[in-house]
């Protein structure tokens, strides 16, 4: 039976990128449906009535929501190649912990970067650096968060790399200067086709945010 | 394994710690509870084991620490597979994780607002809280437990939070049973279970604790 896999997503969603990368790592064919989050489609509202957010994976008509949950689902269903989570329960717990940390911290600061200015913006900037430094510490000298191979935590964080240029430009700072190992890690990930083909163009993300700020009178 | 050492860094009234205790009890795993004095001074072990958040619960298995209650319950399920807490089917597992995540994001905070607020804010908080319970009622449907016929992962994530509901009802001035009878029935069903009944704190003691928290927040 042919699997039907559909992804409801938005081009600049760091969470959506997690799913795109996971699907690409597993070599899964799917239909990508771009969602207009300002005017949500009946399909999105039907498939994610609780949160009404992207990404949503629809596998043979059944929806799975929340990006970290979707990536675990993909790993469990298509378990014949490219394991994304470690097999050891302790290592799995560590991986889940860091993806949860990214979930709790990165989206919130990301939003506040473009919606704040002056002192508030300085505070957000410090927070971003703090979170990225912690993650850099966790990476250590390993090529990837999971060790030798690209995995769950790498997938959890890499989408935010497309937003770094936006954070840096709005906050007037260099992430590479603060976290050189993390940027080296991001560039290493970008060498993988599954990543480079899934991430949004950082300059397009910045132009998009510039547009939002203008629209909301936040310049 | 007789050489297994399982330690739980705990705080008696924390619903998040209760999740780990119930899961360990379901698996018949012996463990040592180490009560933390969260207001007086966190132990060196807690600060060392959870440097990022410095919160309980922390599970230490043969010295290796794990943090975040939902992640701990996953670990317990994977390390001691019998009886299984999560379903075997990947789609049902994703559903269980979705509801655990929803409960994590919504219930404690909304419940907290009902006993922390006054006047109109309280009315809004009560409405929001009951709406969340209604959504959970929808997820439960006609089933005995969130996963179906057997007590499992989502029930373990949810039931400890209900130990604070008496306090929400008292200070929020509402009765859950009146608005969400199915949710109420599920609560009673879970409370009959030995692994739950044995670990849930005395509701009067929780009320005392919440009352003192209200004073601390200047709500009394």
CSV table of C-alpha atoms in Angstrom, one decimal:
chain,number,residue,atom,x,y,z
A,1,UNK,CA,0.0,0.0,0.0
A,2,UNK,CA,1.4,3.4,-0.9
A,3,UNK,CA,1.9,5.7,2.1
A,4,UNK,CA,0.3,9.1,1.8
A,5,UNK,CA,2.3,11.7,3.6
A,6,UNK,CA,1.3,15.3,3.7
A,7,UNK,CA,3.0,18.2,5.6
A,8,UNK,CA,1.1,21.3,6.6
A,9,UNK,CA,3.8,23.9,7.2
A,10,UNK,CA,4.9,27.5,6.8
A,11,UNK,CA,8.1,28.2,4.9
A,12,UNK,CA,9.9,30.1,7.8
A,13,UNK,CA,8.8,27.9,10.7
A,14,UNK,CA,11.8,26.6,12.5
A,15,UNK,CA,9.5,23.9,13.9
A,16,UNK,CA,8.3,23.0,10.4
A,17,UNK,CA,11.9,22.7,9.3
A,18,UNK,CA,12.4,20.0,11.9
A,19,UNK,CA,9.9,17.8,10.2
A,20,UNK,CA,11.2,18.6,6.7
A,21,UNK,CA,14.7,17.6,7.8
A,22,UNK,CA,13.5,14.4,9.5
A,23,UNK,CA,11.4,13.4,6.4
A,24,UNK,CA,14.5,14.1,4.2
A,25,UNK,CA,16.8,12.1,6.4
A,26,UNK,CA,14.5,9.1,6.1
A,27,UNK,CA,14.0,9.6,2.3
A,28,UNK,CA,10.2,9.8,2.7
A,29,UNK,CA,8.2,11.2,-0.2
A,30,UNK,CA,5.6,13.7,0.9
A,31,UNK,CA,3.3,16.5,-0.3
A,32,UNK,CA,4.2,19.9,1.1
A,33,UNK,CA,1.2,22.2,1.6
A,34,UNK,CA,2.2,25.8,2.5
A,35,UNK,CA,-0.2,27.3,5.1
A,36,UNK,CA,-1.2,31.0,5.3
A,37,UNK,CA,-1.2,31.5,9.1
A,38,UNK,CA,-3.0,34.8,8.7
A,39,UNK,CA,-5.9,33.0,7.1
A,40,UNK,CA,-5.9,29.4,8.3
A,41,UNK,CA,-7.2,26.7,6.0
A,42,UNK,CA,-10.1,24.4,6.8
A,43,UNK,CA,-7.7,21.5,6.5
A,44,UNK,CA,-5.3,23.0,9.1
A,45,UNK,CA,-8.2,23.7,11.5
A,46,UNK,CA,-9.6,20.2,11.0
A,47,UNK,CA,-6.2,18.5,11.5
A,48,UNK,CA,-5.1,20.6,14.5
A,49,UNK,CA,-8.3,21.9,16.1
A,50,UNK,CA,-6.6,22.3,19.5
A,51,UNK,CA,-3.6,24.5,18.7
A,52,UNK,CA,-4.4,25.5,15.1
A,53,UNK,CA,-0.6,25.6,14.4
A,54,UNK,CA,1.9,24.2,12.0
A,55,UNK,CA,3.6,21.8,11.4
A,56,UNK,CA,1.0,19.0,11.1
A,57,UNK,CA,2.0,15.7,9.5
A,58,UNK,CA,-0.9,13.8,7.9
A,59,UNK,CA,0.0,10.1,7.5
A,60,UNK,CA,-2.7,8.2,5.6
A,61,UNK,CA,-5.3,10.7,6.7
A,62,UNK,CA,-4.3,10.7,10.4
A,63,UNK,CA,-2.9,13.9,11.8
A,64,UNK,CA,0.1,14.2,14.1
A,65,UNK,CA,0.8,17.6,15.7
A,66,UNK,CA,3.7,19.2,17.6
A,67,UNK,CA,7.1,19.1,15.8
A,68,UNK,CA,9.1,17.1,18.5
A,69,UNK,CA,6.3,14.5,18.6
A,70,UNK,CA,6.1,14.4,14.8
A,71,UNK,CA,9.9,13.7,14.5
A,72,UNK,CA,9.6,10.9,17.1
A,73,UNK,CA,6.7,9.5,15.2
A,74,UNK,CA,8.7,9.6,11.9
A,75,UNK,CA,11.6,7.9,13.6
A,76,UNK,CA,9.4,5.1,15.0
A,77,UNK,CA,7.4,4.4,11.8
A,78,UNK,CA,10.3,4.6,9.3
A,79,UNK,CA,12.7,2.7,11.6
A,80,UNK,CA,14.6,1.0,8.8
A,81,UNK,CA,17.2,3.7,8.2
A,82,UNK,CA,18.8,6.9,9.7
A,83,UNK,CA,17.8,6.5,13.3
A,84,UNK,CA,17.2,10.0,14.7
A,85,UNK,CA,16.9,9.2,18.4
A,86,UNK,CA,19.5,7.2,20.4
A,87,UNK,CA,18.5,3.7,21.3
A,88,UNK,CA,19.8,3.9,24.9
A,89,UNK,CA,17.0,5.1,27.2
A,90,UNK,CA,19.3,7.4,29.1
A,91,UNK,CA,20.7,9.0,25.9
A,92,UNK,CA,17.1,9.3,24.7
A,93,UNK,CA,16.2,11.2,27.9
A,94,UNK,CA,19.1,13.6,27.4
A,95,UNK,CA,18.1,14.2,23.8
A,96,UNK,CA,14.5,14.8,24.7
A,97,UNK,CA,15.6,17.2,27.5
A,98,UNK,CA,17.5,19.4,25.1
A,99,UNK,CA,14.8,19.5,22.5
A,100,UNK,CA,12.4,20.4,25.3
A,101,UNK,CA,14.8,23.2,26.3
A,102,UNK,CA,14.9,24.5,22.8
A,103,UNK,CA,11.1,24.3,22.6
A,104,UNK,CA,10.7,26.3,25.9
A,105,UNK,CA,13.3,29.0,25.2
A,106,UNK,CA,14.0,29.7,21.5
A,107,UNK,CA,10.6,30.4,20.1
A,108,UNK,CA,9.8,32.9,22.9
A,109,UNK,CA,13.0,34.9,22.5
A,110,UNK,CA,12.8,34.8,18.8
A,111,UNK,CA,9.4,36.5,18.9
A,112,UNK,CA,10.5,39.1,21.3
A,113,UNK,CA,13.6,40.0,19.2
A,114,UNK,CA,11.4,41.5,16.5
A,115,UNK,CA,8.7,42.9,18.7
A,116,UNK,CA,10.8,44.8,21.1
A,117,UNK,CA,13.3,47.7,21.1
A,118,UNK,CA,15.7,49.7,23.3
A,119,UNK,CA,16.3,48.2,26.8
A,120,UNK,CA,13.8,45.3,26.2
A,121,UNK,CA,15.7,44.3,23.0
A,122,UNK,CA,19.0,44.4,24.9
A,123,UNK,CA,17.5,42.0,27.5
A,124,UNK,CA,16.2,39.6,24.8
A,125,UNK,CA,19.6,39.7,23.1
A,126,UNK,CA,21.3,38.7,26.3
A,127,UNK,CA,18.8,35.8,26.8
A,128,UNK,CA,19.4,34.5,23.2
A,129,UNK,CA,23.2,34.5,23.8
A,130,UNK,CA,22.7,32.8,27.2
A,131,UNK,CA,20.6,30.0,25.7
A,132,UNK,CA,22.9,29.5,22.7
A,133,UNK,CA,25.9,29.4,25.0
A,134,UNK,CA,24.3,26.7,27.1
A,135,UNK,CA,23.5,24.7,24.0
A,136,UNK,CA,27.1,25.3,22.7
A,137,UNK,CA,28.3,23.9,26.1
A,138,UNK,CA,26.2,20.8,25.6
A,139,UNK,CA,27.6,20.3,22.1
A,140,UNK,CA,31.1,20.5,23.4
A,141,UNK,CA,33.7,19.2,21.0
A,142,UNK,CA,31.3,16.7,19.4
A,143,UNK,CA,30.5,17.1,15.6
A,144,UNK,CA,26.8,16.8,16.4
A,145,UNK,CA,24.7,17.0,19.6
A,146,UNK,CA,24.2,13.2,19.5
A,147,UNK,CA,27.9,12.5,19.0
A,148,UNK,CA,29.2,11.3,15.6
A,149,UNK,CA,25.9,11.3,13.9
A,150,UNK,CA,23.2,13.9,13.2
A,151,UNK,CA,20.1,13.3,15.3
A,152,UNK,CA,17.2,14.5,17.3
A,153,UNK,CA,18.7,17.5,19.0
A,154,UNK,CA,20.5,18.7,15.9
A,155,UNK,CA,17.1,18.5,14.1
A,156,UNK,CA,15.5,20.3,17.1
A,157,UNK,CA,17.8,23.3,16.8
A,158,UNK,CA,19.0,23.7,13.2
A,159,UNK,CA,15.8,25.4,11.9
A,160,UNK,CA,16.5,28.3,14.2
A,161,UNK,CA,19.8,28.8,12.2
A,162,UNK,CA,17.7,30.4,9.4
A,163,UNK,CA,16.6,33.0,12.0
A,164,UNK,CA,20.1,33.8,13.3
A,165,UNK,CA,20.6,36.5,10.6
A,166,UNK,CA,17.3,38.2,11.7
A,167,UNK,CA,18.3,38.0,15.4
A,168,UNK,CA,21.8,39.4,14.7
A,169,UNK,CA,20.6,42.2,12.4
A,170,UNK,CA,17.8,43.4,14.7
A,171,UNK,CA,19.9,43.0,17.8
A,172,UNK,CA,23.0,44.3,16.3
A,173,UNK,CA,25.3,41.5,17.4
A,174,UNK,CA,27.2,38.5,16.0
A,175,UNK,CA,26.2,35.0,17.1
A,176,UNK,CA,29.4,33.7,15.6
A,177,UNK,CA,31.5,36.0,17.9
A,178,UNK,CA,29.6,34.7,20.9
A,179,UNK,CA,29.2,31.1,19.9
A,180,UNK,CA,31.8,30.1,17.3
A,181,UNK,CA,31.4,26.3,17.9
A,182,UNK,CA,27.7,26.5,17.5
A,183,UNK,CA,28.0,28.3,14.1
A,184,UNK,CA,30.6,25.7,13.1
A,185,UNK,CA,28.1,23.0,14.0
A,186,UNK,CA,25.3,24.8,12.0
A,187,UNK,CA,27.6,25.0,8.9
A,188,UNK,CA,28.4,21.3,9.3
A,189,UNK,CA,24.7,20.5,9.4
A,190,UNK,CA,24.1,22.7,6.3
A,191,UNK,CA,26.5,20.4,4.4
A,192,UNK,CA,23.8,17.8,4.6
A,193,UNK,CA,21.3,17.9,1.8
A,194,UNK,CA,18.5,17.0,4.1
A,195,UNK,CA,19.2,20.3,6.0
A,196,UNK,CA,20.2,22.7,3.2
A,197,UNK,CA,17.1,21.8,1.2
A,198,UNK,CA,14.8,22.2,4.2
A,199,UNK,CA,15.9,25.4,5.8
A,200,UNK,CA,14.6,28.8,4.8
A,201,UNK,CA,16.9,31.4,3.3
A,202,UNK,CA,18.0,33.6,6.2
A,203,UNK,CA,17.8,36.8,4.1
A,204,UNK,CA,14.2,36.0,3.1
A,205,UNK,CA,13.3,35.4,6.8
A,206,UNK,CA,14.8,38.9,7.6
A,207,UNK,CA,12.9,40.6,4.8
A,208,UNK,CA,9.7,38.9,6.0
A,209,UNK,CA,10.2,40.1,9.6
A,210,UNK,CA,11.1,43.6,8.3
A,211,UNK,CA,7.7,43.5,6.5
A,212,UNK,CA,5.9,42.4,9.6
A,213,UNK,CA,7.5,45.2,11.7
A,214,UNK,CA,6.5,47.8,9.1
A,215,UNK,CA,2.9,46.5,9.0
A,216,UNK,CA,2.7,46.6,12.8
A,217,UNK,CA,4.4,50.0,13.0
A,218,UNK,CA,7.3,48.5,15.0
A,219,UNK,CA,10.2,50.0,13.1
B,1,UNK,CA,18.6,-6.1,38.9
B,2,UNK,CA,19.5,-6.1,42.6
B,3,UNK,CA,22.3,-3.6,42.0
B,4,UNK,CA,19.9,-0.9,40.6
B,5,UNK,CA,20.0,2.3,42.5
B,6,UNK,CA,17.0,4.5,41.9
B,7,UNK,CA,16.8,7.9,43.7
B,8,UNK,CA,14.1,10.5,43.2
B,9,UNK,CA,14.7,14.1,44.2
B,10,UNK,CA,11.3,15.1,45.4
B,11,UNK,CA,9.0,17.7,46.9
B,12,UNK,CA,6.0,16.2,48.6
B,13,UNK,CA,3.3,18.5,47.1
B,14,UNK,CA,4.8,18.7,43.6
B,15,UNK,CA,2.4,17.0,41.1
B,16,UNK,CA,5.4,16.6,38.7
B,17,UNK,CA,7.2,14.5,41.3
B,18,UNK,CA,4.1,12.4,41.8
B,19,UNK,CA,4.1,11.5,38.1
B,20,UNK,CA,7.5,9.7,38.6
B,21,UNK,CA,6.4,8.1,41.8
B,22,UNK,CA,3.3,6.6,40.2
B,23,UNK,CA,5.2,5.4,37.2
B,24,UNK,CA,7.8,3.7,39.4
B,25,UNK,CA,5.0,2.2,41.5
B,26,UNK,CA,3.3,0.9,38.4
B,27,UNK,CA,6.5,-0.9,37.4
B,28,UNK,CA,7.2,-2.2,40.9
B,29,UNK,CA,10.6,-0.4,41.0
B,30,UNK,CA,12.0,0.3,44.5
B,31,UNK,CA,13.4,3.7,44.9
B,32,UNK,CA,14.7,6.1,47.5
B,33,UNK,CA,12.8,9.4,48.0
B,34,UNK,CA,15.0,12.4,48.8
B,35,UNK,CA,12.8,15.3,49.9
B,36,UNK,CA,14.2,18.7,48.9
B,37,UNK,CA,13.7,21.8,50.8
B,38,UNK,CA,12.8,24.1,47.9
B,39,UNK,CA,12.2,27.2,50.0
B,40,UNK,CA,14.9,26.6,52.6
B,41,UNK,CA,17.8,25.5,50.4
B,42,UNK,CA,18.3,23.2,47.5
B,43,UNK,CA,20.7,20.3,48.0
B,44,UNK,CA,24.1,20.1,46.3
B,45,UNK,CA,22.9,17.0,44.6
B,46,UNK,CA,19.9,18.8,43.1
B,47,UNK,CA,22.0,21.7,41.9
B,48,UNK,CA,24.5,19.3,40.4
B,49,UNK,CA,21.9,17.0,38.8
B,50,UNK,CA,19.7,19.7,37.4
B,51,UNK,CA,22.0,22.7,36.7
B,52,UNK,CA,19.7,24.0,34.0
B,53,UNK,CA,16.5,24.4,35.9
B,54,UNK,CA,17.4,23.4,39.5
B,55,UNK,CA,13.9,21.9,39.8
B,56,UNK,CA,12.4,18.7,41.0
B,57,UNK,CA,11.7,15.9,40.1
B,58,UNK,CA,15.1,14.5,39.2
B,59,UNK,CA,15.5,10.8,38.8
B,60,UNK,CA,18.9,9.3,39.4
B,61,UNK,CA,19.4,5.8,38.0
B,62,UNK,CA,22.7,4.4,39.1
B,63,UNK,CA,23.9,7.9,39.6
B,64,UNK,CA,22.8,9.2,36.2
B,65,UNK,CA,20.4,12.1,36.4
B,66,UNK,CA,17.3,12.7,34.3
B,67,UNK,CA,15.1,15.8,34.5
B,68,UNK,CA,11.6,17.0,33.4
B,69,UNK,CA,8.8,14.8,34.7
B,70,UNK,CA,7.3,13.7,31.3
B,71,UNK,CA,10.8,12.7,30.1
B,72,UNK,CA,11.4,10.8,33.3
B,73,UNK,CA,8.1,8.9,32.9
B,74,UNK,CA,9.2,8.0,29.3
B,75,UNK,CA,12.6,6.8,30.7
B,76,UNK,CA,10.9,4.7,33.4
B,77,UNK,CA,8.6,3.1,30.7
B,78,UNK,CA,11.6,2.3,28.4
B,79,UNK,CA,13.9,1.0,31.1
B,80,UNK,CA,11.3,-1.2,32.9
B,81,UNK,CA,9.1,-2.2,30.1
B,82,UNK,CA,6.5,-4.1,32.0
B,83,UNK,CA,3.6,-3.2,32.3
B,84,UNK,CA,3.8,-0.8,29.3
B,85,UNK,CA,2.6,2.8,30.0
B,86,UNK,CA,2.7,4.0,26.4
B,87,UNK,CA,0.8,2.2,23.6
B,88,UNK,CA,2.8,0.1,21.1
B,89,UNK,CA,1.3,1.6,18.0
B,90,UNK,CA,3.3,4.7,16.8
B,91,UNK,CA,0.2,6.7,16.0
B,92,UNK,CA,-1.4,6.1,19.4
B,93,UNK,CA,2.0,6.9,21.0
B,94,UNK,CA,2.0,10.2,19.2
B,95,UNK,CA,-1.5,10.9,20.4
B,96,UNK,CA,-0.6,10.1,24.0
B,97,UNK,CA,2.5,12.4,23.7
B,98,UNK,CA,0.2,15.1,22.3
B,99,UNK,CA,-2.1,15.0,25.2
B,100,UNK,CA,0.7,14.9,27.7
B,101,UNK,CA,2.2,18.0,26.1
B,102,UNK,CA,-1.2,19.7,26.2
B,103,UNK,CA,-1.6,18.9,29.9
B,104,UNK,CA,1.9,20.1,30.5
B,105,UNK,CA,1.3,23.4,28.7
B,106,UNK,CA,-2.1,24.2,30.1
B,107,UNK,CA,-3.4,22.6,33.3
B,108,UNK,CA,-1.0,23.7,36.1
B,109,UNK,CA,-0.8,27.3,35.0
B,110,UNK,CA,-4.6,27.6,34.4
B,111,UNK,CA,-5.3,25.9,37.8
B,112,UNK,CA,-2.8,28.2,39.5
B,113,UNK,CA,-4.6,31.3,38.1
B,114,UNK,CA,-7.9,30.1,39.8
B,115,UNK,CA,-6.3,30.3,43.3
B,116,UNK,CA,-4.0,33.2,42.7
B,117,UNK,CA,-6.5,35.7,41.3
B,118,UNK,CA,-9.3,37.8,42.6
B,119,UNK,CA,-12.5,39.4,41.3
B,120,UNK,CA,-13.0,39.5,37.6
B,121,UNK,CA,-9.6,37.9,36.9
B,122,UNK,CA,-10.8,34.9,38.9
B,123,UNK,CA,-13.9,34.6,36.8
B,124,UNK,CA,-11.7,34.6,33.6
B,125,UNK,CA,-9.4,32.1,35.2
B,126,UNK,CA,-12.2,29.8,36.2
B,127,UNK,CA,-13.7,29.8,32.7
B,128,UNK,CA,-10.3,29.1,31.1
B,129,UNK,CA,-9.6,26.3,33.5
B,130,UNK,CA,-12.9,24.6,33.0
B,131,UNK,CA,-12.6,24.9,29.2
B,132,UNK,CA,-9.3,23.1,29.4
B,133,UNK,CA,-10.9,20.3,31.4
B,134,UNK,CA,-13.7,20.1,28.8
B,135,UNK,CA,-11.1,19.6,26.1
B,136,UNK,CA,-9.6,16.8,28.1
B,137,UNK,CA,-13.1,15.3,28.5
B,138,UNK,CA,-13.3,15.3,24.7
B,139,UNK,CA,-10.0,13.4,24.5
B,140,UNK,CA,-11.2,10.9,27.1
B,141,UNK,CA,-14.5,10.4,25.3
B,142,UNK,CA,-16.3,7.3,26.5
B,143,UNK,CA,-13.1,5.5,27.5
B,144,UNK,CA,-12.2,4.6,31.1
B,145,UNK,CA,-8.8,6.0,30.7
B,146,UNK,CA,-7.1,8.3,28.2
B,147,UNK,CA,-5.4,5.3,26.5
B,148,UNK,CA,-8.5,3.1,26.5
B,149,UNK,CA,-9.2,0.2,28.9
B,150,UNK,CA,-5.9,0.5,30.9
B,151,UNK,CA,-4.4,3.1,33.1
B,152,UNK,CA,-1.4,4.5,31.2
B,153,UNK,CA,0.9,7.4,30.3
B,154,UNK,CA,-1.6,10.2,29.9
B,155,UNK,CA,-3.4,9.2,33.1
B,156,UNK,CA,-0.1,9.3,35.0
B,157,UNK,CA,0.7,12.8,33.5
B,158,UNK,CA,-2.7,14.1,34.4
B,159,UNK,CA,-3.8,12.6,37.7
B,160,UNK,CA,-1.2,14.2,40.0
B,161,UNK,CA,-2.3,17.7,39.0
B,162,UNK,CA,-5.8,16.9,40.3
B,163,UNK,CA,-4.4,16.8,43.9
B,164,UNK,CA,-4.4,20.6,43.6
B,165,UNK,CA,-8.0,20.8,42.3
B,166,UNK,CA,-9.7,20.8,45.7
B,167,UNK,CA,-7.8,24.0,46.3
B,168,UNK,CA,-8.7,25.4,42.8
B,169,UNK,CA,-12.4,24.6,43.6
B,170,UNK,CA,-12.3,26.2,47.1
B,171,UNK,CA,-10.6,29.4,46.0
B,172,UNK,CA,-12.0,29.6,42.5
B,173,UNK,CA,-15.5,28.9,43.8
B,174,UNK,CA,-16.7,26.2,41.5
B,175,UNK,CA,-17.2,22.5,41.4
B,176,UNK,CA,-15.5,20.5,38.7
B,177,UNK,CA,-18.1,17.7,38.9
B,178,UNK,CA,-20.9,20.2,37.9
B,179,UNK,CA,-19.1,21.3,34.8
B,180,UNK,CA,-17.1,18.2,33.8
B,181,UNK,CA,-18.8,15.1,35.1
B,182,UNK,CA,-16.8,12.7,32.9
B,183,UNK,CA,-13.5,14.2,33.9
B,184,UNK,CA,-14.6,14.0,37.6
B,185,UNK,CA,-15.5,10.3,37.1
B,186,UNK,CA,-12.1,9.6,35.5
B,187,UNK,CA,-10.5,11.3,38.5
B,188,UNK,CA,-12.4,9.0,40.9
B,189,UNK,CA,-11.5,6.0,38.9
B,190,UNK,CA,-7.8,6.7,39.0
B,191,UNK,CA,-7.9,7.5,42.7
B,192,UNK,CA,-9.2,4.0,43.4
B,193,UNK,CA,-5.9,2.6,41.9
B,194,UNK,CA,-3.4,1.6,44.6
B,195,UNK,CA,-0.4,3.1,42.9
B,196,UNK,CA,-2.2,6.5,42.8
B,197,UNK,CA,-3.9,6.4,46.2
B,198,UNK,CA,-0.7,5.5,48.0
B,199,UNK,CA,1.3,8.5,46.7
B,200,UNK,CA,-1.2,11.4,46.3
B,201,UNK,CA,-0.8,13.8,49.2
B,202,UNK,CA,-3.6,14.5,51.7
B,203,UNK,CA,-5.9,17.1,50.1
B,204,UNK,CA,-6.1,19.0,53.4
B,205,UNK,CA,-2.3,19.3,53.5
B,206,UNK,CA,-2.3,20.5,49.9
B,207,UNK,CA,-4.9,23.1,50.8
B,208,UNK,CA,-2.8,24.3,53.7
B,209,UNK,CA,0.2,24.6,51.3
B,210,UNK,CA,-1.8,26.5,48.7
B,211,UNK,CA,-3.2,28.8,51.4
B,212,UNK,CA,0.3,29.7,52.4
B,213,UNK,CA,1.3,30.2,48.8
B,214,UNK,CA,-1.7,32.6,48.4
B,215,UNK,CA,-0.4,34.6,51.4
B,216,UNK,CA,3.1,34.6,49.8
B,217,UNK,CA,1.6,36.0,46.6
B,218,UNK,CA,-0.4,38.5,48.6
B,219,UNK,CA,-3.7,37.1,47.6
B,220,UNK,CA,-5.2,36.4,51.0
